């Protein structure tokens, strides 16, 4: 199993990156928060999880081992595959996910696209005893994390090659379209990319 990769960032796309290791370019699927920390041409280390299927070998990358461990734990629940597990981590940081499962906070879990009320209840039922110790947080902490989407999208756009000024304009334009509930970061990032695509 490939537990981690370290090398030069050869390419970055909206849903992944190519890390060059010993002359070999490894395609790694990453959430926007992880991609935001990568820079083209710079060296990076990603914790990775290799998902083996009959017709594919897919490498998923994470900013740290904590995210990777939660990604693998989530997949032990019924009906959760790698894409859904990564979607969970794209919407919430690991500590928020652990706290939601430990406290049966299904409302937080259902904010993830693809997880309904029954799916959230199943996650709680199957993973609550295996989630490990959870720090007690406050609603204020959660509020800060929810408001961090602008910076994640901005960093993601800069990592994809746009200037900081272009990224700021796109984030501002996306923010103006929001009404009430904030969509997950991947949705916001794609929206920003579409807006920038029109201006190129």
Short mmCIF file of C-alpha atoms in Angstrom, two decimals:
data_model
loop_
_atom_site.label_atom_id
_atom_site.label_comp_id
_atom_site.label_asym_id
_atom_site.label_seq_id
_atom_site.Cartn_x
_atom_site.Cartn_y
_atom_site.Cartn_z
CA UNK A 1 0.00 0.00 0.00
CA UNK A 2 1.13 3.54 -0.77
CA UNK A 3 0.90 5.32 2.61
CA UNK A 4 2.26 8.69 1.46
CA UNK A 5 3.92 10.45 -1.46
CA UNK A 6 6.49 13.22 -1.51
CA UNK A 7 7.58 15.03 -4.64
CA UNK A 8 7.15 17.99 -6.96
CA UNK A 9 3.62 19.13 -7.79
CA UNK A 10 3.50 18.67 -11.57
CA UNK A 11 -0.17 19.59 -12.10
CA UNK A 12 -3.25 20.68 -10.17
CA UNK A 13 -6.88 20.28 -11.29
CA UNK A 14 -10.21 20.96 -9.55
CA UNK A 15 -10.38 17.41 -8.13
CA UNK A 16 -6.78 16.26 -7.85
CA UNK A 17 -3.08 16.74 -8.48
CA UNK A 18 -0.13 15.00 -10.11
CA UNK A 19 2.84 14.49 -7.80
CA UNK A 20 6.11 13.56 -9.52
CA UNK A 21 7.97 10.91 -7.51
CA UNK A 22 11.23 9.54 -8.88
CA UNK A 23 10.32 10.50 -12.44
CA UNK A 24 6.83 8.97 -12.20
CA UNK A 25 3.75 11.20 -12.11
CA UNK A 26 1.18 9.90 -9.62
CA UNK A 27 -2.42 11.11 -10.06
CA UNK A 28 -3.88 11.78 -6.61
CA UNK A 29 -7.55 12.62 -5.93
CA UNK A 30 -7.77 15.41 -3.34
CA UNK A 31 -10.42 17.54 -1.66
CA UNK A 32 -10.30 21.33 -2.31
CA UNK A 33 -8.87 22.02 1.15
CA UNK A 34 -5.88 19.79 0.37
CA UNK A 35 -5.44 21.22 -3.13
CA UNK A 36 -5.40 24.74 -1.68
CA UNK A 37 -2.12 23.93 0.07
CA UNK A 38 -0.36 22.75 -3.11
CA UNK A 39 1.70 24.95 -5.43
CA UNK A 40 2.81 24.04 -8.96
CA UNK A 41 6.52 23.25 -9.05
CA UNK A 42 6.86 23.11 -5.26
CA UNK A 43 7.55 19.97 -3.24
CA UNK A 44 4.64 18.51 -1.31
CA UNK A 45 3.92 15.56 0.96
CA UNK A 46 0.50 13.97 0.98
CA UNK A 47 -0.75 11.16 3.18
CA UNK A 48 -2.39 8.72 0.76
CA UNK A 49 -4.85 5.84 0.67
CA UNK A 50 -4.86 3.42 -2.26
CA UNK A 51 -8.31 2.14 -3.21
CA UNK A 52 -8.14 -1.08 -5.21
CA UNK A 53 -10.99 -2.14 -7.49
CA UNK A 54 -11.19 -4.86 -10.13
CA UNK A 55 -10.82 -2.31 -12.91
CA UNK A 56 -8.87 0.50 -11.22
CA UNK A 57 -6.25 1.62 -8.72
CA UNK A 58 -7.12 5.05 -7.31
CA UNK A 59 -4.89 7.08 -5.03
CA UNK A 60 -6.55 9.55 -2.64
CA UNK A 61 -4.42 12.27 -1.04
CA UNK A 62 -4.76 14.18 2.23
CA UNK A 63 -3.04 17.09 3.96
CA UNK A 64 -2.25 14.92 7.00
CA UNK A 65 -2.56 11.44 8.48
CA UNK A 66 -5.58 12.43 10.58
CA UNK A 67 -7.68 13.10 7.46
CA UNK A 68 -6.48 9.87 5.89
CA UNK A 69 -7.38 7.78 8.94
CA UNK A 70 -10.88 9.27 9.07
CA UNK A 71 -11.29 8.71 5.31
CA UNK A 72 -10.50 5.01 5.79
CA UNK A 73 -12.72 4.72 8.88
CA UNK A 74 -15.72 6.27 7.11
CA UNK A 75 -15.50 3.61 4.41
CA UNK A 76 -16.06 0.85 6.97
CA UNK A 77 -19.66 2.09 7.33
CA UNK A 78 -22.34 0.51 5.14
CA UNK A 79 -22.90 2.35 1.86
CA UNK A 80 -19.87 4.64 2.14
CA UNK A 81 -17.33 4.44 -0.68
CA UNK A 82 -14.19 6.51 -1.25
CA UNK A 83 -15.97 9.31 -3.14
CA UNK A 84 -18.52 9.85 -0.39
CA UNK A 85 -15.84 9.62 2.31
CA UNK A 86 -13.83 12.30 0.50
CA UNK A 87 -16.95 14.44 0.10
CA UNK A 88 -17.39 14.35 3.88
CA UNK A 89 -13.84 15.67 4.35
CA UNK A 90 -14.37 18.30 1.65
CA UNK A 91 -17.27 19.77 3.62
CA UNK A 92 -16.09 19.32 7.23
CA UNK A 93 -12.68 19.15 8.96
CA UNK A 94 -11.96 15.81 10.72
CA UNK A 95 -12.70 17.10 14.23
CA UNK A 96 -16.15 18.32 13.17
CA UNK A 97 -16.96 14.94 11.61
CA UNK A 98 -15.82 13.06 14.71
CA UNK A 99 -17.81 15.34 16.99
CA UNK A 100 -20.93 14.99 14.82
CA UNK A 101 -20.71 11.19 14.93
CA UNK A 102 -19.91 11.06 18.64
CA UNK A 103 -22.81 13.38 19.55
CA UNK A 104 -25.27 11.99 16.96
CA UNK A 105 -25.41 15.39 15.23
CA UNK A 106 -27.08 14.17 12.03
CA UNK A 107 -27.77 17.75 10.92
CA UNK A 108 -24.05 18.35 10.42
CA UNK A 109 -23.61 15.07 8.55
CA UNK A 110 -26.52 15.69 6.17
CA UNK A 111 -24.83 18.88 4.93
CA UNK A 112 -22.62 16.54 2.89
CA UNK A 113 -24.04 15.91 -0.63
CA UNK A 114 -25.05 12.25 -0.84
CA UNK A 115 -25.79 11.77 2.86
CA UNK A 116 -29.46 11.85 3.85
CA UNK A 117 -31.03 11.47 7.28
CA UNK A 118 -30.94 7.66 7.21
CA UNK A 119 -27.35 7.64 5.97
CA UNK A 120 -26.31 10.01 8.76
CA UNK A 121 -28.05 7.85 11.37
CA UNK A 122 -26.26 4.78 10.00
CA UNK A 123 -22.88 6.52 10.25
CA UNK A 124 -23.57 7.38 13.88
CA UNK A 125 -24.77 3.86 14.70
CA UNK A 126 -21.86 2.06 13.04
CA UNK A 127 -18.97 4.41 13.85
CA UNK A 128 -19.80 6.01 17.19
CA UNK A 129 -17.88 3.41 19.22
CA UNK A 130 -14.86 3.53 16.88
CA UNK A 131 -14.46 7.25 16.30
CA UNK A 132 -12.00 7.72 19.18
CA UNK A 133 -11.76 10.57 21.71
CA UNK A 134 -13.46 13.79 20.63
CA UNK A 135 -12.66 17.30 21.88
CA UNK A 136 -15.67 19.27 23.04
CA UNK A 137 -16.07 22.28 20.74
CA UNK A 138 -18.35 25.29 20.63
CA UNK A 139 -20.69 26.67 18.01
CA UNK A 140 -18.31 29.60 17.65
CA UNK A 141 -15.59 27.27 16.41
CA UNK A 142 -17.96 25.75 13.87
CA UNK A 143 -18.92 29.23 12.68
CA UNK A 144 -15.31 30.10 11.94
CA UNK A 145 -14.87 26.91 9.94
CA UNK A 146 -18.02 27.48 7.90
CA UNK A 147 -16.85 31.01 7.04
CA UNK A 148 -13.50 29.71 5.80
CA UNK A 149 -14.84 28.69 2.37
CA UNK A 150 -13.72 31.99 0.81
CA UNK A 151 -10.08 31.37 1.70
CA UNK A 152 -10.22 27.72 0.60
CA UNK A 153 -11.69 28.66 -2.79
CA UNK A 154 -9.24 31.54 -3.17
CA UNK A 155 -6.23 29.33 -2.43
CA UNK A 156 -7.59 26.62 -4.73
CA UNK A 157 -7.86 29.09 -7.63
CA UNK A 158 -4.36 30.47 -7.06
CA UNK A 159 -3.07 26.88 -6.96
CA UNK A 160 -4.74 26.27 -10.33
CA UNK A 161 -2.86 29.19 -11.89
CA UNK A 162 -5.09 32.26 -11.55
CA UNK A 163 -3.73 35.44 -9.97
CA UNK A 164 -4.68 36.46 -6.44
CA UNK A 165 -6.61 39.41 -7.88
CA UNK A 166 -8.61 37.16 -10.22
CA UNK A 167 -9.28 34.73 -7.36
CA UNK A 168 -10.53 37.54 -5.11
CA UNK A 169 -12.90 38.78 -7.82
CA UNK A 170 -14.27 35.28 -8.43
CA UNK A 171 -14.79 34.65 -4.69
CA UNK A 172 -16.63 37.96 -4.37
CA UNK A 173 -18.82 37.10 -7.38
CA UNK A 174 -19.65 33.66 -5.97
CA UNK A 175 -20.46 35.15 -2.56
CA UNK A 176 -23.01 37.48 -4.19
CA UNK A 177 -24.87 34.47 -5.64
CA UNK A 178 -25.33 32.77 -2.26
CA UNK A 179 -28.68 32.99 -0.56
CA UNK A 180 -28.90 31.36 2.87
CA UNK A 181 -27.23 27.93 2.99
CA UNK A 182 -23.59 27.80 1.82
CA UNK A 183 -22.89 24.90 -0.59
CA UNK A 184 -19.85 22.62 -0.05
CA UNK A 185 -16.44 24.02 -1.01
CA UNK A 186 -16.08 21.79 -4.15
CA UNK A 187 -19.32 23.24 -5.55
CA UNK A 188 -18.18 26.79 -4.81
CA UNK A 189 -14.77 26.15 -6.37
CA UNK A 190 -16.32 24.81 -9.59
CA UNK A 191 -18.64 27.83 -9.71
CA UNK A 192 -15.65 30.18 -9.35
CA UNK A 193 -13.77 28.30 -12.12
CA UNK A 194 -16.78 28.66 -14.44
CA UNK A 195 -16.91 32.40 -13.76
CA UNK A 196 -13.19 32.80 -14.45
CA UNK A 197 -13.49 30.68 -17.59
CA UNK A 198 -15.92 33.22 -19.01
CA UNK A 199 -13.51 36.10 -18.39
CA UNK A 200 -10.43 34.51 -19.93
#
